[in-house]
PDB file of C-alpha atoms in Angstrom:
ATOM      1  CA  MET A  70      26.665 -29.076  50.368  1.00  0.00           C
ATOM      2  CA  ALA A  71      29.379 -31.142  52.014  1.00  0.00           C
ATOM      3  CA  GLN A  72      28.572 -33.525  54.824  1.00  0.00           C
ATOM      4  CA  ILE A  73      29.927 -32.265  58.122  1.00  0.00           C
ATOM      5  CA  LEU A  74      28.784 -35.137  60.380  1.00  0.00           C
ATOM      6  CA  THR A  75      28.090 -38.732  59.461  1.00  0.00           C
ATOM      7  CA  ILE A  76      26.882 -41.459  61.783  1.00  0.00           C
ATOM      8  CA  GLU A  77      27.258 -45.002  60.491  1.00  0.00           C
ATOM      9  CA  ASN A  78      25.760 -48.118  62.099  1.00  0.00           C
ATOM     10  CA  LEU A  79      26.141 -46.620  65.579  1.00  0.00           C
ATOM     11  CA  SER A  80      25.050 -48.774  68.506  1.00  0.00           C
ATOM     12  CA  PHE A  81      25.725 -48.116  72.174  1.00  0.00           C
ATOM     13  CA  THR A  82      24.980 -49.926  75.432  1.00  0.00           C
ATOM     14  CA  TYR A  83      25.509 -48.495  78.906  1.00  0.00           C
ATOM     15  CA  PRO A  84      27.328 -50.691  81.467  1.00  0.00           C
ATOM     16  CA  ASN A  85      25.148 -53.274  83.240  1.00  0.00           C
ATOM     17  CA  ARG A  86      22.307 -52.746  80.764  1.00  0.00           C
ATOM     18  CA  GLU A  87      20.974 -55.445  78.475  1.00  0.00           C
ATOM     19  CA  SER A  88      19.143 -53.243  75.978  1.00  0.00           C
ATOM     20  CA  ASP A  89      20.895 -50.854  73.610  1.00  0.00           C
ATOM     21  CA  ALA A  90      20.601 -47.127  74.269  1.00  0.00           C
ATOM     22  CA  LEU A  91      21.317 -46.658  70.547  1.00  0.00           C
ATOM     23  CA  ASN A  92      20.496 -49.257  67.940  1.00  0.00           C
ATOM     24  CA  ASN A  93      22.150 -49.114  64.501  1.00  0.00           C
ATOM     25  CA  VAL A  94      21.780 -45.354  64.025  1.00  0.00           C
ATOM     26  CA  ASN A  95      22.634 -43.887  60.619  1.00  0.00           C
ATOM     27  CA  LEU A  96      22.472 -40.158  59.919  1.00  0.00           C
ATOM     28  CA  SER A  97      24.157 -37.688  57.563  1.00  0.00           C
ATOM     29  CA  VAL A  98      24.245 -33.987  58.421  1.00  0.00           C
ATOM     30  CA  GLU A  99      25.120 -31.402  55.799  1.00  0.00           C
ATOM     31  CA  GLU A 100      27.104 -28.263  56.537  1.00  0.00           C
ATOM     32  CA  GLY A 101      24.786 -25.456  57.643  1.00  0.00           C
ATOM     33  CA  GLU A 102      21.825 -27.776  58.200  1.00  0.00           C
ATOM     34  CA  PHE A 103      19.362 -27.368  61.087  1.00  0.00           C
ATOM     35  CA  ILE A 104      18.363 -30.768  62.485  1.00  0.00           C
ATOM     36  CA  LEU A 105      15.495 -31.097  64.966  1.00  0.00           C
ATOM     37  CA  LEU A 106      15.802 -34.279  67.027  1.00  0.00           C
ATOM     38  CA  THR A 107      12.483 -35.473  68.473  1.00  0.00           C
ATOM     39  CA  GLY A 108      11.101 -38.462  70.336  1.00  0.00           C
ATOM     40  CA  PRO A 109       9.769 -39.496  73.761  1.00  0.00           C
ATOM     41  CA  SER A 110      11.859 -39.194  76.929  1.00  0.00           C
ATOM     42  CA  GLY A 111      14.386 -41.998  77.188  1.00  0.00           C
ATOM     43  CA  CYS A 112      14.436 -42.693  73.448  1.00  0.00           C
ATOM     44  CA  GLY A 113      18.170 -41.986  73.112  1.00  0.00           C
ATOM     45  CA  LYS A 114      18.316 -38.334  72.030  1.00  0.00           C
ATOM     46  CA  THR A 115      20.802 -37.241  74.704  1.00  0.00           C
ATOM     47  CA  THR A 116      22.924 -40.362  74.245  1.00  0.00           C
ATOM     48  CA  LEU A 117      23.106 -39.687  70.509  1.00  0.00           C
ATOM     49  CA  LEU A 118      24.077 -36.038  70.982  1.00  0.00           C
ATOM     50  CA  ARG A 119      26.835 -37.001  73.411  1.00  0.00           C
ATOM     51  CA  GLN A 120      28.301 -39.414  70.865  1.00  0.00           C
ATOM     52  CA  MET A 121      29.039 -36.386  68.667  1.00  0.00           C
ATOM     53  CA  LYS A 122      31.113 -34.554  71.307  1.00  0.00           C
ATOM     54  CA  LYS A 123      34.403 -36.280  72.138  1.00  0.00           C
ATOM     55  CA  SER A 124      34.631 -35.131  75.757  1.00  0.00           C
ATOM     56  CA  LEU A 125      31.038 -36.184  76.512  1.00  0.00           C
ATOM     57  CA  ILE A 126      30.944 -39.689  75.035  1.00  0.00           C
ATOM     58  CA  PRO A 127      29.616 -41.866  77.874  1.00  0.00           C
ATOM     59  CA  TYR A 128      31.333 -45.022  79.039  1.00  0.00           C
ATOM     60  CA  GLY A 129      29.907 -48.199  77.592  1.00  0.00           C
ATOM     61  CA  LYS A 130      30.015 -50.589  74.653  1.00  0.00           C
ATOM     62  CA  ARG A 131      30.108 -48.686  71.356  1.00  0.00           C
ATOM     63  CA  SER A 132      30.180 -49.883  67.764  1.00  0.00           C
ATOM     64  CA  GLY A 133      29.920 -48.041  64.466  1.00  0.00           C
ATOM     65  CA  GLN A 134      31.347 -44.633  63.606  1.00  0.00           C
ATOM     66  CA  VAL A 135      30.696 -40.941  64.173  1.00  0.00           C
ATOM     67  CA  ASN A 136      32.726 -38.785  61.782  1.00  0.00           C
ATOM     68  CA  TYR A 137      33.333 -35.034  61.722  1.00  0.00           C
ATOM     69  CA  ARG A 138      34.510 -33.920  58.280  1.00  0.00           C
ATOM     70  CA  GLY A 139      35.537 -37.504  57.548  1.00  0.00           C
ATOM     71  CA  ARG A 140      37.446 -38.012  60.811  1.00  0.00           C
ATOM     72  CA  GLU A 141      36.262 -40.275  63.616  1.00  0.00           C
ATOM     73  CA  ILE A 142      35.177 -38.109  66.579  1.00  0.00           C
ATOM     74  CA  THR A 143      37.312 -40.064  69.045  1.00  0.00           C
ATOM     75  CA  GLU A 144      40.427 -39.388  66.962  1.00  0.00           C
ATOM     76  CA  LEU A 145      40.071 -35.593  66.782  1.00  0.00           C
ATOM     77  CA  ASP A 146      42.823 -33.574  68.431  1.00  0.00           C
ATOM     78  CA  ASP A 147      41.735 -31.858  71.650  1.00  0.00           C
ATOM     79  CA  ARG A 148      41.694 -28.343  70.148  1.00  0.00           C
ATOM     80  CA  THR A 149      39.449 -29.313  67.248  1.00  0.00           C
ATOM     81  CA  ALA A 150      37.193 -31.397  69.485  1.00  0.00           C
ATOM     82  CA  ALA A 151      36.771 -28.493  71.909  1.00  0.00           C
ATOM     83  CA  SER A 152      36.270 -25.644  69.441  1.00  0.00           C
ATOM     84  CA  ALA A 153      34.650 -27.120  66.318  1.00  0.00           C
ATOM     85  CA  ILE A 154      31.715 -28.813  68.064  1.00  0.00           C
ATOM     86  CA  GLY A 155      29.891 -26.901  70.801  1.00  0.00           C
ATOM     87  CA  TYR A 156      27.390 -28.385  73.264  1.00  0.00           C
ATOM     88  CA  VAL A 157      24.624 -26.663  75.238  1.00  0.00           C
ATOM     89  CA  PHE A 158      23.269 -28.632  78.198  1.00  0.00           C
ATOM     90  CA  GLN A 159      19.708 -28.896  79.445  1.00  0.00           C
ATOM     91  CA  ASP A 160      20.458 -27.227  82.789  1.00  0.00           C
ATOM     92  CA  PRO A 161      22.082 -23.756  82.436  1.00  0.00           C
ATOM     93  CA  GLU A 162      23.781 -24.217  85.802  1.00  0.00           C
ATOM     94  CA  ASN A 163      25.735 -27.273  84.641  1.00  0.00           C
ATOM     95  CA  GLN A 164      27.762 -25.414  82.040  1.00  0.00           C
ATOM     96  CA  ILE A 165      28.880 -22.196  83.727  1.00  0.00           C
ATOM     97  CA  VAL A 166      32.302 -22.590  85.327  1.00  0.00           C
ATOM     98  CA  THR A 167      33.374 -19.048  86.304  1.00  0.00           C
ATOM     99  CA  ASN A 168      31.949 -16.290  88.493  1.00  0.00           C
ATOM    100  CA  LYS A 169      31.986 -13.382  86.007  1.00  0.00           C
ATOM    101  CA  VAL A 170      30.283 -13.019  82.632  1.00  0.00           C
ATOM    102  CA  TRP A 171      33.427 -11.735  80.899  1.00  0.00           C
ATOM    103  CA  HIS A 172      35.469 -14.624  82.293  1.00  0.00           C
ATOM    104  CA  GLU A 173      32.878 -17.137  81.134  1.00  0.00           C
ATOM    105  CA  LEU A 174      33.166 -15.739  77.610  1.00  0.00           C
ATOM    106  CA  ALA A 175      36.954 -15.872  77.901  1.00  0.00           C
ATOM    107  CA  PHE A 176      37.224 -19.331  79.432  1.00  0.00           C
ATOM    108  CA  GLY A 177      37.096 -21.356  76.228  1.00  0.00           C
ATOM    109  CA  LEU A 178      39.344 -18.900  74.401  1.00  0.00           C
ATOM    110  CA  GLU A 179      41.922 -19.107  77.178  1.00  0.00           C
ATOM    111  CA  SER A 180      41.827 -22.905  76.948  1.00  0.00           C
ATOM    112  CA  LEU A 181      42.487 -22.666  73.201  1.00  0.00           C
ATOM    113  CA  GLY A 182      45.504 -20.401  73.767  1.00  0.00           C
ATOM    114  CA  TYR A 183      44.160 -17.189  72.215  1.00  0.00           C
ATOM    115  CA  LYS A 184      46.384 -14.138  72.601  1.00  0.00           C
ATOM    116  CA  ARG A 185      44.974 -11.560  75.011  1.00  0.00           C
ATOM    117  CA  GLN A 186      44.344  -8.940  72.318  1.00  0.00           C
ATOM    118  CA  ASP A 187      42.522 -11.432  70.081  1.00  0.00           C
ATOM    119  CA  MET A 188      40.569 -12.734  73.056  1.00  0.00           C
ATOM    120  CA  GLU A 189      39.393  -9.264  74.095  1.00  0.00           C
ATOM    121  CA  ARG A 190      38.331  -8.489  70.522  1.00  0.00           C
ATOM    122  CA  ARG A 191      36.427 -11.751  70.249  1.00  0.00           C
ATOM    123  CA  ILE A 192      34.656 -11.239  73.596  1.00  0.00           C
ATOM    124  CA  GLY A 193      33.603  -7.733  72.529  1.00  0.00           C
ATOM    125  CA  GLU A 194      32.251  -9.001  69.204  1.00  0.00           C
ATOM    126  CA  VAL A 195      30.252 -11.804  70.780  1.00  0.00           C
ATOM    127  CA  ALA A 196      28.890  -9.621  73.605  1.00  0.00           C
ATOM    128  CA  ASN A 197      27.693  -7.052  71.067  1.00  0.00           C
ATOM    129  CA  TYR A 198      26.208  -9.715  68.806  1.00  0.00           C
ATOM    130  CA  PHE A 199      24.126 -11.206  71.606  1.00  0.00           C
ATOM    131  CA  GLY A 200      23.301  -7.829  73.158  1.00  0.00           C
ATOM    132  CA  ILE A 201      24.879  -8.734  76.497  1.00  0.00           C
ATOM    133  CA  SER A 202      27.556  -6.039  76.718  1.00  0.00           C
ATOM    134  CA  GLN A 203      25.768  -4.543  79.717  1.00  0.00           C
ATOM    135  CA  TRP A 204      26.215  -7.858  81.573  1.00  0.00           C
ATOM    136  CA  ILE A 205      29.953  -8.086  81.056  1.00  0.00           C
ATOM    137  CA  ASP A 206      30.952  -7.308  84.655  1.00  0.00           C
ATOM    138  CA  ARG A 207      28.040  -9.078  86.340  1.00  0.00           C
ATOM    139  CA  GLU A 208      28.348 -12.119  88.542  1.00  0.00           C
ATOM    140  CA  THR A 209      27.140 -15.231  86.732  1.00  0.00           C
ATOM    141  CA  SER A 210      25.275 -16.246  89.896  1.00  0.00           C
ATOM    142  CA  ASP A 211      23.099 -13.125  89.546  1.00  0.00           C
ATOM    143  CA  LEU A 212      21.848 -14.058  86.081  1.00  0.00           C
ATOM    144  CA  SER A 213      18.432 -15.580  85.482  1.00  0.00           C
ATOM    145  CA  GLY A 214      18.143 -19.049  83.949  1.00  0.00           C
ATOM    146  CA  GLY A 215      17.418 -17.557  80.535  1.00  0.00           C
ATOM    147  CA  GLU A 216      20.390 -15.188  80.771  1.00  0.00           C
ATOM    148  CA  LYS A 217      22.665 -18.051  81.795  1.00  0.00           C
ATOM    149  CA  GLN A 218      21.592 -20.107  78.792  1.00  0.00           C
ATOM    150  CA  ILE A 219      22.222 -17.174  76.432  1.00  0.00           C
ATOM    151  CA  LEU A 220      25.649 -16.785  78.049  1.00  0.00           C
ATOM    152  CA  ASN A 221      26.356 -20.489  77.512  1.00  0.00           C
ATOM    153  CA  LEU A 222      25.484 -20.106  73.841  1.00  0.00           C
ATOM    154  CA  ALA A 223      27.571 -16.940  73.499  1.00  0.00           C
ATOM    155  CA  ALA A 224      30.594 -18.596  75.124  1.00  0.00           C
ATOM    156  CA  ILE A 225      30.389 -21.390  72.553  1.00  0.00           C
ATOM    157  CA  ILE A 226      30.016 -18.967  69.633  1.00  0.00           C
ATOM    158  CA  ALA A 227      33.125 -17.142  70.869  1.00  0.00           C
ATOM    159  CA  MET A 228      35.158 -20.246  69.967  1.00  0.00           C
ATOM    160  CA  GLU A 229      33.840 -20.113  66.377  1.00  0.00           C
ATOM    161  CA  PRO A 230      32.413 -23.629  66.116  1.00  0.00           C
ATOM    162  CA  ASP A 231      31.129 -25.342  62.975  1.00  0.00           C
ATOM    163  CA  VAL A 232      28.494 -27.389  64.808  1.00  0.00           C
ATOM    164  CA  ILE A 233      26.342 -26.721  67.869  1.00  0.00           C
ATOM    165  CA  LEU A 234      24.617 -29.577  69.690  1.00  0.00           C
ATOM    166  CA  LEU A 235      21.786 -28.610  72.055  1.00  0.00           C
ATOM    167  CA  ASP A 236      20.139 -30.978  74.522  1.00  0.00           C
ATOM    168  CA  GLU A 237      16.683 -29.567  75.334  1.00  0.00           C
ATOM    169  CA  PRO A 238      18.177 -26.142  76.164  1.00  0.00           C
ATOM    170  CA  THR A 239      14.820 -24.491  76.941  1.00  0.00           C
ATOM    171  CA  SER A 240      13.336 -27.214  79.146  1.00  0.00           C
ATOM    172  CA  GLN A 241      14.111 -25.342  82.376  1.00  0.00           C
ATOM    173  CA  LEU A 242      13.297 -21.860  81.076  1.00  0.00           C
ATOM    174  CA  ASP A 243      10.032 -19.956  81.328  1.00  0.00           C
ATOM    175  CA  PRO A 244       8.181 -19.323  78.023  1.00  0.00           C
ATOM    176  CA  ILE A 245       9.540 -15.788  77.566  1.00  0.00           C
ATOM    177  CA  ALA A 246      13.157 -16.813  78.218  1.00  0.00           C
ATOM    178  CA  ALA A 247      12.698 -19.865  75.990  1.00  0.00           C
ATOM    179  CA  GLY A 248      11.430 -17.620  73.194  1.00  0.00           C
ATOM    180  CA  HIS A 249      14.443 -15.323  73.493  1.00  0.00           C
ATOM    181  CA  PHE A 250      16.807 -18.302  73.385  1.00  0.00           C
ATOM    182  CA  ILE A 251      15.130 -19.803  70.316  1.00  0.00           C
ATOM    183  CA  ASP A 252      15.249 -16.406  68.588  1.00  0.00           C
ATOM    184  CA  ALA A 253      18.995 -16.242  69.265  1.00  0.00           C
ATOM    185  CA  LEU A 254      19.436 -19.754  67.906  1.00  0.00           C
ATOM    186  CA  SER A 255      17.512 -18.907  64.750  1.00  0.00           C
ATOM    187  CA  ARG A 256      19.617 -15.806  64.240  1.00  0.00           C
ATOM    188  CA  ILE A 257      22.977 -17.555  64.502  1.00  0.00           C
ATOM    189  CA  HIS A 258      21.782 -20.256  62.115  1.00  0.00           C
ATOM    190  CA  GLU A 259      20.617 -17.758  59.525  1.00  0.00           C
ATOM    191  CA  GLU A 260      23.408 -15.207  59.872  1.00  0.00           C
ATOM    192  CA  LEU A 261      26.419 -17.380  60.713  1.00  0.00           C
ATOM    193  CA  GLY A 262      25.410 -20.483  58.773  1.00  0.00           C
ATOM    194  CA  LEU A 263      26.259 -22.864  61.606  1.00  0.00           C
ATOM    195  CA  THR A 264      25.186 -26.490  61.650  1.00  0.00           C
ATOM    196  CA  ILE A 265      22.704 -27.026  64.491  1.00  0.00           C
ATOM    197  CA  ILE A 266      21.402 -30.274  65.967  1.00  0.00           C
ATOM    198  CA  LEU A 267      18.698 -29.534  68.514  1.00  0.00           C
ATOM    199  CA  SER A 268      16.884 -31.940  70.806  1.00  0.00           C
ATOM    200  CA  GLU A 269      13.723 -30.193  71.941  1.00  0.00           C
ATOM    201  CA  HIS A 270      10.289 -30.899  73.412  1.00  0.00           C
ATOM    202  CA  ARG A 271       8.843 -27.485  72.486  1.00  0.00           C
ATOM    203  CA  ILE A 272       8.724 -28.545  68.866  1.00  0.00           C
ATOM    204  CA  GLU A 273       5.931 -26.135  67.902  1.00  0.00           C
ATOM    205  CA  GLU A 274       8.357 -23.234  68.379  1.00  0.00           C
ATOM    206  CA  VAL A 275      11.252 -24.695  66.374  1.00  0.00           C
ATOM    207  CA  TYR A 276       9.596 -27.045  63.880  1.00  0.00           C
ATOM    208  CA  GLY A 277       9.468 -24.482  61.099  1.00  0.00           C
ATOM    209  CA  MET A 278      13.146 -23.591  61.585  1.00  0.00           C
ATOM    210  CA  ALA A 279      14.352 -27.120  60.839  1.00  0.00           C
ATOM    211  CA  ASP A 280      15.696 -28.336  57.523  1.00  0.00           C
ATOM    212  CA  CYS A 281      15.284 -31.926  58.683  1.00  0.00           C
ATOM    213  CA  VAL A 282      13.246 -33.512  61.488  1.00  0.00           C
ATOM    214  CA  VAL A 283      14.648 -36.740  62.947  1.00  0.00           C
ATOM    215  CA  ARG A 284      12.315 -38.933  65.003  1.00  0.00           C
ATOM    216  CA  MET A 285      13.764 -41.425  67.490  1.00  0.00           C
ATOM    217  CA  ASP A 286      12.215 -44.243  69.496  1.00  0.00           C
ATOM    218  CA  HIS A 287      13.831 -47.029  71.543  1.00  0.00           C
ATOM    219  CA  GLY A 288      17.330 -45.938  70.533  1.00  0.00           C
ATOM    220  CA  ALA A 289      16.667 -46.022  66.795  1.00  0.00           C
ATOM    221  CA  ILE A 290      15.868 -43.444  64.146  1.00  0.00           C
ATOM    222  CA  ILE A 291      12.400 -44.262  62.846  1.00  0.00           C
ATOM    223  CA  GLY A 292      12.071 -41.319  60.474  1.00  0.00           C
ATOM    224  CA  ALA A 293      14.121 -38.457  59.008  1.00  0.00           C
ATOM    225  CA  ALA A 294      12.695 -35.992  56.503  1.00  0.00           C
ATOM    226  CA  GLY A 295      11.809 -32.353  55.912  1.00  0.00           C
ATOM    227  CA  PRO A 296       9.285 -30.744  58.299  1.00  0.00           C
ATOM    228  CA  ARG A 297       6.338 -30.998  55.895  1.00  0.00           C
ATOM    229  CA  GLU A 298       6.952 -34.639  55.076  1.00  0.00           C
ATOM    230  CA  MET A 299       7.464 -35.582  58.734  1.00  0.00           C
ATOM    231  CA  ALA A 300       4.293 -33.745  59.768  1.00  0.00           C
TER     232      ALA A 300
END
């Protein structure tokens, strides 16, 4: 399979900090691969994920490269950067920007300039796929945390990304909602063949889904291998 993301000698330091948040990180991600990113809190998982999404790269001193299909992330055009690489935040509340479910699904498509007919078709397809058609006219403020996180994922899938980055997306969900979200994630990986990079503390629920487990500590990757080998 072709490499979809490559990280080469990536180091990063936040302003007014002496120690590196990332220290000479190297990682290759193949198209359609499921990567589980693990490590203690503060080890650099979130910082690494944000380096792969142009609009979320934090301010600071950065060296090395992050490439998407051979192109440096920072040099991607805005449309590609927005649609090809999706990002799901830890807190469901931080991602929702509209007051209606249908508008949330439409928001990214509107930003990409989809025609109305194509947008309506795409919203219908995604709502049916995720089983949320009955929510379509609901207020986003009325949704539970688990429903909001499913909506966030659906809104990203509507833009037909190649890669989805997820920063501990179940950390604020109850066990049942977390299970539903992980089931949805497994389904889109298996059925749509998307590349997924997931940072997660509930590793017992996702460990077996991963093609590769990456372990981080103190801003560095200290191990990357298949689930059996890493265990």
